[in-house]
Backbone atoms as SQL, in Angstrom:
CREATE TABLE atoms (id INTEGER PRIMARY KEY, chain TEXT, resi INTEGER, resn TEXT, atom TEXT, x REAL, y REAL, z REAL);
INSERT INTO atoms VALUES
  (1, 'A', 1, 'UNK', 'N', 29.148, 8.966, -22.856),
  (2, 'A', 1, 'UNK', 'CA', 29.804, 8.691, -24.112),
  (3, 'A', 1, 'UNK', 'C', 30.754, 7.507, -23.986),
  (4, 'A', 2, 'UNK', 'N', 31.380, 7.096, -22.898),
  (5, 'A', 2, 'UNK', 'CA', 32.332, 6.581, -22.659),
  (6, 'A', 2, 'UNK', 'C', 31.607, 5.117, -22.481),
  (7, 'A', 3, 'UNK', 'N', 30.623, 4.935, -22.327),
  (8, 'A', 3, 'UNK', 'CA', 29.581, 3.285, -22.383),
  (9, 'A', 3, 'UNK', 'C', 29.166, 3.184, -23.599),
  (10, 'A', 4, 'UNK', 'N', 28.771, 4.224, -24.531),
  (11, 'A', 4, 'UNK', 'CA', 28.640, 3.795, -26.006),
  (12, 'A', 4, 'UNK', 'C', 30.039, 3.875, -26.732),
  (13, 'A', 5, 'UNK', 'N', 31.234, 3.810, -26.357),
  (14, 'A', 5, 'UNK', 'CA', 31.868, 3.478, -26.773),
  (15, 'A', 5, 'UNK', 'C', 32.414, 2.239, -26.701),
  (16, 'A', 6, 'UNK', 'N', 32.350, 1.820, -24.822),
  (17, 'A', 6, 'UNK', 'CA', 32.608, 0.438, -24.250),
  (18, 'A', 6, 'UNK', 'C', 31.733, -0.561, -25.489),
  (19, 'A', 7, 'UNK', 'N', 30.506, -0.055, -25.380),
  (20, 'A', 7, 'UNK', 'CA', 29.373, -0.655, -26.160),
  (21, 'A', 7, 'UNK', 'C', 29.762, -1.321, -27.483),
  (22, 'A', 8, 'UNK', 'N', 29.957, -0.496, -27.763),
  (23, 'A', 8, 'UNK', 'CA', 30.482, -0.485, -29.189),
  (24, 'A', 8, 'UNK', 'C', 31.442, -1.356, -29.782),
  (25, 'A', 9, 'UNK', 'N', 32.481, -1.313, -28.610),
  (26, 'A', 9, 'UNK', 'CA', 33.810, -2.367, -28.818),
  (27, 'A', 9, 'UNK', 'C', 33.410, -3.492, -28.527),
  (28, 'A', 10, 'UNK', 'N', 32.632, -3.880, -27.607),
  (29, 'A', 10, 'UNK', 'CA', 32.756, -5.114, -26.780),
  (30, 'A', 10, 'UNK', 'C', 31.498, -5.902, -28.338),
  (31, 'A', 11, 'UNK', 'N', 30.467, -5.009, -28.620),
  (32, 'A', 11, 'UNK', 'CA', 29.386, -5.526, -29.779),
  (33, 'A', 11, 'UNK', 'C', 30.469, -5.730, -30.965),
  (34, 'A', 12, 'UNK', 'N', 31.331, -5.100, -31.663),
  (35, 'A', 12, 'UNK', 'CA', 32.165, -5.495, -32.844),
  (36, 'A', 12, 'UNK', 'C', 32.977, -7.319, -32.094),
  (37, 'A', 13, 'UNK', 'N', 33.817, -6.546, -30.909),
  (38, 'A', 13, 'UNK', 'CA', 34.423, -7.901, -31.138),
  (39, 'A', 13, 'UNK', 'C', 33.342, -8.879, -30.520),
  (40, 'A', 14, 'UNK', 'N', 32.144, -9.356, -29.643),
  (41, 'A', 14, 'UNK', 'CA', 31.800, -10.055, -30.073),
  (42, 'A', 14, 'UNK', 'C', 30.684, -10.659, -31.481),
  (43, 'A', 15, 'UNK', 'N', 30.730, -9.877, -31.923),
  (44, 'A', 15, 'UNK', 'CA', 30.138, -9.981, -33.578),
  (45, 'A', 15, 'UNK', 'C', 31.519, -10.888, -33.997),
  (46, 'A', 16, 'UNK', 'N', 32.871, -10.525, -34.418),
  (47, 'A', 16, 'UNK', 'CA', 34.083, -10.575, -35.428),
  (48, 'A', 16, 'UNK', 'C', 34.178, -12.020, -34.507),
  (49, 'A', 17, 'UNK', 'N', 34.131, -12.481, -33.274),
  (50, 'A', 17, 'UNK', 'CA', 34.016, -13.710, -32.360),
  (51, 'A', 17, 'UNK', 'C', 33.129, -14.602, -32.766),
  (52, 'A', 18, 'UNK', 'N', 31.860, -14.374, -32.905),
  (53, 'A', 18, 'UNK', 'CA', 30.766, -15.432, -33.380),
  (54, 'A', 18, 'UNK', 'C', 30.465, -15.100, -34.721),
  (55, 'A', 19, 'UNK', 'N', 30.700, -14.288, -35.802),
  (56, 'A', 19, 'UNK', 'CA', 30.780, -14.333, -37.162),
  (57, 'A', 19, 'UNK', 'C', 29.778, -13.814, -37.267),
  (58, 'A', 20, 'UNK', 'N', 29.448, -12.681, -36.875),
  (59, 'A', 20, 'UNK', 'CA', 27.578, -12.190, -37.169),
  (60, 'A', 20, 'UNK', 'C', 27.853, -10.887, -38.423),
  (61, 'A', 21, 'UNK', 'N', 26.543, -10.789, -38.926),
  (62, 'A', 21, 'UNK', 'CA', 26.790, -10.266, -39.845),
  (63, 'A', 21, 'UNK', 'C', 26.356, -8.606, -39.018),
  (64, 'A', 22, 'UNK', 'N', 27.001, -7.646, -39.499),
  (65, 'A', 22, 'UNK', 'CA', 26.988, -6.095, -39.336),
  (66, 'A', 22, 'UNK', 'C', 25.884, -5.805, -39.239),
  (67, 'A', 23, 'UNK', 'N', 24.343, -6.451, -39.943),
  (68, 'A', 23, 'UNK', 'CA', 23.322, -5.607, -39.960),
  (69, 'A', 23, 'UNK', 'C', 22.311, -6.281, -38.368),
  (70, 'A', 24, 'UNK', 'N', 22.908, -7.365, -38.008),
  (71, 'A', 24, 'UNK', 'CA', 22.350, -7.897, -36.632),
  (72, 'A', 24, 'UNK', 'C', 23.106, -7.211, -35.573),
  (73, 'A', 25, 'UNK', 'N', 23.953, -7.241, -35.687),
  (74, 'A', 25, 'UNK', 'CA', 24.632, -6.105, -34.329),
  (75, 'A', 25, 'UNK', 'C', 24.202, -4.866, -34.495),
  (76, 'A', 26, 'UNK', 'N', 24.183, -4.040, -35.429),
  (77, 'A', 26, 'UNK', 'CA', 23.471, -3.151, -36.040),
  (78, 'A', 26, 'UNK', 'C', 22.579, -2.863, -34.616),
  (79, 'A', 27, 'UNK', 'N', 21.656, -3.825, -35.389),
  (80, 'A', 27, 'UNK', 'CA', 19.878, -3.650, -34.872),
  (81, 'A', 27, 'UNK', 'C', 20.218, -4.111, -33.139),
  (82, 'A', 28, 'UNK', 'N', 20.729, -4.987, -32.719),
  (83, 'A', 28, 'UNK', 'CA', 21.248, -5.805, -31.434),
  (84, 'A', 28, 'UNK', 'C', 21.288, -4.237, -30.686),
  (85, 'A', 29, 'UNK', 'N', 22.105, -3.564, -31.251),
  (86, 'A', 29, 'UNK', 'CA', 22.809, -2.659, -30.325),
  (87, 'A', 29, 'UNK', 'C', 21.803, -1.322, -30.394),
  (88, 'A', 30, 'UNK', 'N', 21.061, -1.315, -31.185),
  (89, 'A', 30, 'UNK', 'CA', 20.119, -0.131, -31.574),
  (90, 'A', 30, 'UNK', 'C', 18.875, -0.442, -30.544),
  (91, 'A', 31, 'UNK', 'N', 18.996, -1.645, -30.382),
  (92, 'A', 31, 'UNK', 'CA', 17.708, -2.386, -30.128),
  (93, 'A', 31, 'UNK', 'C', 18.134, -2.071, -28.040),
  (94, 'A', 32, 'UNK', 'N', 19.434, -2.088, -27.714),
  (95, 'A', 32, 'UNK', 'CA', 19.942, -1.669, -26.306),
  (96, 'A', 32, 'UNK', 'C', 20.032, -0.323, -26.004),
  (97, 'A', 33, 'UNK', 'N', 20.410, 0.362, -26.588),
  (98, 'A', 33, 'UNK', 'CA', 20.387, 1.643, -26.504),
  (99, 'A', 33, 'UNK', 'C', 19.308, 2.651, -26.979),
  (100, 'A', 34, 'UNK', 'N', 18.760, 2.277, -28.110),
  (101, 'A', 34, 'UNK', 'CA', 17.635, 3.225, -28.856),
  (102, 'A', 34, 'UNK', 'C', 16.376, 2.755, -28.193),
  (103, 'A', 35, 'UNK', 'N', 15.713, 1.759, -28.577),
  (104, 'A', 35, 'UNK', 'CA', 14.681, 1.278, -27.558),
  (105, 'A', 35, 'UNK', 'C', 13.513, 0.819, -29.007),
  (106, 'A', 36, 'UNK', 'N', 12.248, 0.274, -28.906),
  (107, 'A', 36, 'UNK', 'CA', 11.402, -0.278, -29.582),
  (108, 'A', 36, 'UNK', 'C', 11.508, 0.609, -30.912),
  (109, 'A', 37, 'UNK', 'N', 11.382, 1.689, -30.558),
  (110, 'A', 37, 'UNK', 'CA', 11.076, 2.486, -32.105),
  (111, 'A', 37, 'UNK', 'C', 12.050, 2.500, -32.892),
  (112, 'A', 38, 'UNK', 'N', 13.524, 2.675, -32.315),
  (113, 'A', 38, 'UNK', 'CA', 14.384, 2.480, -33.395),
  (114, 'A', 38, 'UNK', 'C', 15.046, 1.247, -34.255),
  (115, 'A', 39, 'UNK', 'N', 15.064, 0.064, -33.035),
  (116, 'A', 39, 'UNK', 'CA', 15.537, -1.031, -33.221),
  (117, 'A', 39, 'UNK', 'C', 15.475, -1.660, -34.707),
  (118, 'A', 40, 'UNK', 'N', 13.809, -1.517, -35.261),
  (119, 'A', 40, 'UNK', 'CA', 13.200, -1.760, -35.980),
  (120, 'A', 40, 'UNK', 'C', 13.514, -0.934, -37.392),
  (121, 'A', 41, 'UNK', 'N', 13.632, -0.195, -37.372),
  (122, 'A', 41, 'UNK', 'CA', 14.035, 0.880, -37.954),
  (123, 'A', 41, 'UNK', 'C', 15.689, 0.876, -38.964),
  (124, 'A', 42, 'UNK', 'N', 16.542, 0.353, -38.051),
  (125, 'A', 42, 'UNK', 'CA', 17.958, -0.004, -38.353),
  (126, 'A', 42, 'UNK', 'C', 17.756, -1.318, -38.690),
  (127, 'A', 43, 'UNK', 'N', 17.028, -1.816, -38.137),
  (128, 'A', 43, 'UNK', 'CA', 16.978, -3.723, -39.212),
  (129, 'A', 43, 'UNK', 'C', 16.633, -3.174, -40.389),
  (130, 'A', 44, 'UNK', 'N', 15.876, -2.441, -40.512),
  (131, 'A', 44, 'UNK', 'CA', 15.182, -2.573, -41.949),
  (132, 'A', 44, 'UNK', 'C', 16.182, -1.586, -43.139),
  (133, 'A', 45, 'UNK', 'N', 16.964, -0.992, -42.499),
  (134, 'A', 45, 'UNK', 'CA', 18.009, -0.255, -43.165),
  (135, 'A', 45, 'UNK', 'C', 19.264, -1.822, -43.679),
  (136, 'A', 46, 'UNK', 'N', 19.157, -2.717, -42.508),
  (137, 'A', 46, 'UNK', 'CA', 20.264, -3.951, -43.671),
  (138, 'A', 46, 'UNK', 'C', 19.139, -4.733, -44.197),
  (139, 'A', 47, 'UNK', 'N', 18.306, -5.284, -43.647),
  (140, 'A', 47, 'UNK', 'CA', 17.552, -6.073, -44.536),
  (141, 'A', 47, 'UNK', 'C', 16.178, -6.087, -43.946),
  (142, 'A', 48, 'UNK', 'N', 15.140, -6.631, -45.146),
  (143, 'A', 48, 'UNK', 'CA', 13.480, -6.410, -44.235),
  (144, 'A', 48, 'UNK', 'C', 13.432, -7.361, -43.609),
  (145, 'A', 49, 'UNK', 'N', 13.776, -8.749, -43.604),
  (146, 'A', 49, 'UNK', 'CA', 13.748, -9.657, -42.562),
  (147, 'A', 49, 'UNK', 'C', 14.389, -9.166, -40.942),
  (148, 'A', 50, 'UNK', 'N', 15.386, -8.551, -41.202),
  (149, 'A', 50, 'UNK', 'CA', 15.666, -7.634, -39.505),
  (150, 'A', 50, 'UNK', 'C', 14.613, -6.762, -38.393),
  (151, 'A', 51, 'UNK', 'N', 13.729, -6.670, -39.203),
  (152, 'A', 51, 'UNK', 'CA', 12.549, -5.663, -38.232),
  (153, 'A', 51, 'UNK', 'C', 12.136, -6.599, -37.716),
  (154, 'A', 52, 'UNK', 'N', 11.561, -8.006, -37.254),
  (155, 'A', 52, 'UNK', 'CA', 10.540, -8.057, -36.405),
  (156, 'A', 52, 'UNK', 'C', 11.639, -8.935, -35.292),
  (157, 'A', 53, 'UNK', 'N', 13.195, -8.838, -35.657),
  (158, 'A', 53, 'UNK', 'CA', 13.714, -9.090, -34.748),
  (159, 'A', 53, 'UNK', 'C', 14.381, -8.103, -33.675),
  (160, 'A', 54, 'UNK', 'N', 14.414, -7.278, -34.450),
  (161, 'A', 54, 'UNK', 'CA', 14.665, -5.540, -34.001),
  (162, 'A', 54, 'UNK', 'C', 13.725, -5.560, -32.848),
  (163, 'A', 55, 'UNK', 'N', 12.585, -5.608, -33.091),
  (164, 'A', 55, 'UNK', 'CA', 11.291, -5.164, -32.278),
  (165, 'A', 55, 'UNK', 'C', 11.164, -6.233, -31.557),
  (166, 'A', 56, 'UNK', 'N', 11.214, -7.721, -31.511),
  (167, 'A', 56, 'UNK', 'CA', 11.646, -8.717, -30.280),
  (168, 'A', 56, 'UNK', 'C', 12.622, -8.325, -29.349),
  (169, 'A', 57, 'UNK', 'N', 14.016, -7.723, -29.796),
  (170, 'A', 57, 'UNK', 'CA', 14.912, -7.593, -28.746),
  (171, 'A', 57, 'UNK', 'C', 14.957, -6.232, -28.612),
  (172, 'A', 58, 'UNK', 'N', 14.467, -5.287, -29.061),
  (173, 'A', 58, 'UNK', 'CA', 13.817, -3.924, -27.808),
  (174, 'A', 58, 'UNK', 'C', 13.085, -4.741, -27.058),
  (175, 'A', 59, 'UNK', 'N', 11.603, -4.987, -27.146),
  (176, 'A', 59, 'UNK', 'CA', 10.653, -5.408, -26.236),
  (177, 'A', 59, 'UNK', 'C', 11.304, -6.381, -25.207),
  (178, 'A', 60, 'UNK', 'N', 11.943, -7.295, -25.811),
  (179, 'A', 60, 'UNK', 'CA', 13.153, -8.063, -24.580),
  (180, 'A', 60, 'UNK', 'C', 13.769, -7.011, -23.947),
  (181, 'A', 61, 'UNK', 'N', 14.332, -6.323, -24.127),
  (182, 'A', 61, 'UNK', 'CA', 15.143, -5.518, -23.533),
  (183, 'A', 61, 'UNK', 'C', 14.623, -4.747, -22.599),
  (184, 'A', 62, 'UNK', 'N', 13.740, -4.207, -23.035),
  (185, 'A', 62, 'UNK', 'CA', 12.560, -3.621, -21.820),
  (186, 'A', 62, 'UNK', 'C', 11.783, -3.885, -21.070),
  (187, 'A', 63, 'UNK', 'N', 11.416, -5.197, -21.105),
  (188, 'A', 63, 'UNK', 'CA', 11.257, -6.212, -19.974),
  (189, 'A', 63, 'UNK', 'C', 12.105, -6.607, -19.151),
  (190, 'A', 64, 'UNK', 'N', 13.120, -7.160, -19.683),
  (191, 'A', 64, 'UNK', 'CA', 14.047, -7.772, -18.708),
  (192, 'A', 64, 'UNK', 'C', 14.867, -6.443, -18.293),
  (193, 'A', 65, 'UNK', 'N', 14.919, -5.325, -18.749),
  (194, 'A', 65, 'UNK', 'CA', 15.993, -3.948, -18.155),
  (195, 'A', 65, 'UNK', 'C', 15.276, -3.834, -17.058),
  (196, 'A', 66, 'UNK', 'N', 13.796, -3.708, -17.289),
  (197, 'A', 66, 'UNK', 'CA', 12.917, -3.087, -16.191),
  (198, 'A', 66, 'UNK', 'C', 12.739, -4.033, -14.753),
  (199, 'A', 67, 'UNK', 'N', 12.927, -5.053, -14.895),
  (200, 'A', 67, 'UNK', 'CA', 12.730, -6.043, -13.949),
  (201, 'A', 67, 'UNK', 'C', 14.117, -6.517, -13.486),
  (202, 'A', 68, 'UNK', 'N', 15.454, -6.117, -14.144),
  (203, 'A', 68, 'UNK', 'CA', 16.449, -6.431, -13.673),
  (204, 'A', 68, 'UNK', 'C', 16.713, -5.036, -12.968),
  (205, 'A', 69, 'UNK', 'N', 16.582, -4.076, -13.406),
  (206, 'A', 69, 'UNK', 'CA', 17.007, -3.011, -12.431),
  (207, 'A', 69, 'UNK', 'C', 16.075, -3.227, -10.890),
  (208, 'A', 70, 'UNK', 'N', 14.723, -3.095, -10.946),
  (209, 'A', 70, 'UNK', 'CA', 13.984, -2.787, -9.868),
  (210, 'A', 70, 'UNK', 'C', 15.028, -4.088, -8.518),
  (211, 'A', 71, 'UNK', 'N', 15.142, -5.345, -9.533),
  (212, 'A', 71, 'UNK', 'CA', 16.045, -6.676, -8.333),
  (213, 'A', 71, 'UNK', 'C', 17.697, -5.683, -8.276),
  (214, 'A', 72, 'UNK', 'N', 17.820, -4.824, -9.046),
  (215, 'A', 72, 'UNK', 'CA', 19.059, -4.377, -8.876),
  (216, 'A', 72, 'UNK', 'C', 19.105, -3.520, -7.541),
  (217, 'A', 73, 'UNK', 'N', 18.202, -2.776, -7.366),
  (218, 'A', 73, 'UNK', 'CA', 17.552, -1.788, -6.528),
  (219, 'A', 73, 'UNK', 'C', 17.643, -2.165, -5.128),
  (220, 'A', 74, 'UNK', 'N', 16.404, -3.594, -5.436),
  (221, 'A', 74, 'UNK', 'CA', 16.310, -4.243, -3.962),
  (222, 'A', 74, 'UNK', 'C', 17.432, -5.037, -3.489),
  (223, 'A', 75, 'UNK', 'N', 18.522, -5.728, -4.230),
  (224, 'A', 75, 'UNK', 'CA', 19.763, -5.915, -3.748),
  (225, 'A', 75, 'UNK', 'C', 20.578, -5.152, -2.852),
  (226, 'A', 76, 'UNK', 'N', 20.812, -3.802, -3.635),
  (227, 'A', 76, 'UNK', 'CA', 21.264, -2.667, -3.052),
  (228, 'A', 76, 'UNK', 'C', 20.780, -2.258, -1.808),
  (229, 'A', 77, 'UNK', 'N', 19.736, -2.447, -1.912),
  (230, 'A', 77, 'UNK', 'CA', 18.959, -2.132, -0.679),
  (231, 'A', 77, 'UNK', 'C', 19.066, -2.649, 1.090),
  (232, 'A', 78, 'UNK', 'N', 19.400, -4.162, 0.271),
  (233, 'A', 78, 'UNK', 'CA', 19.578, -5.239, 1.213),
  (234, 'A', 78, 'UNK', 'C', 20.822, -4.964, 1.688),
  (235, 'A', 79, 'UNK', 'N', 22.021, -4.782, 0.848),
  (236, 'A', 79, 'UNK', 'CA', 23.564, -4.776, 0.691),
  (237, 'A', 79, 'UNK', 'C', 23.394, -3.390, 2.197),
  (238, 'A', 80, 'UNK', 'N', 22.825, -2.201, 1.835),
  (239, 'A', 80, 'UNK', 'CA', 23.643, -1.278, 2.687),
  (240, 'A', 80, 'UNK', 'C', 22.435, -1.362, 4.007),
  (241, 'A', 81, 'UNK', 'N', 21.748, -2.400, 4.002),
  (242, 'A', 81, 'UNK', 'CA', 21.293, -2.133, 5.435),
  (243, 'A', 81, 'UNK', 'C', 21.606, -3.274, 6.112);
């Protein structure tokens, strides 16, 4: 609970920082935490132009999560031996 809250703060103020509108952080942050199915889902709740960016940055997100953890892994790996 305590990272979707970090989450949360750090996505408002940088939204209120670069001037973004509520329904892109929205989806931004739905799109980090919820994953492909929802992302899409919450764009289309602020506007219909938001879904197929919803569904770009899940699918980003799950590419690059998946391939940054596994180098996260093998870092670690390296680090304690």
């Amino acid at each position: 609970a305590a990272s979707a809250v970090l989450h949360g703060c750090l996505m408002l103020a940088a939204g209120r920082w670069l001037r973004l509108p509520l329904g892109l952080l929205a989806t931004a942050s739905q799109a980090n935490f919820g994953g492909v199915i929802s992302a899409p889902l919450v764009g289309a709740v602020y506007h219909e132009r938001l879904v197929p960016i919803g569904l770009c940055l899940a699918l980003l997100g799950n590419a690059l999560g998946t391939y940054l953890g596994l180098l996260s892994a093998s870092l670690s790996r390296l680090i304690n031996t």
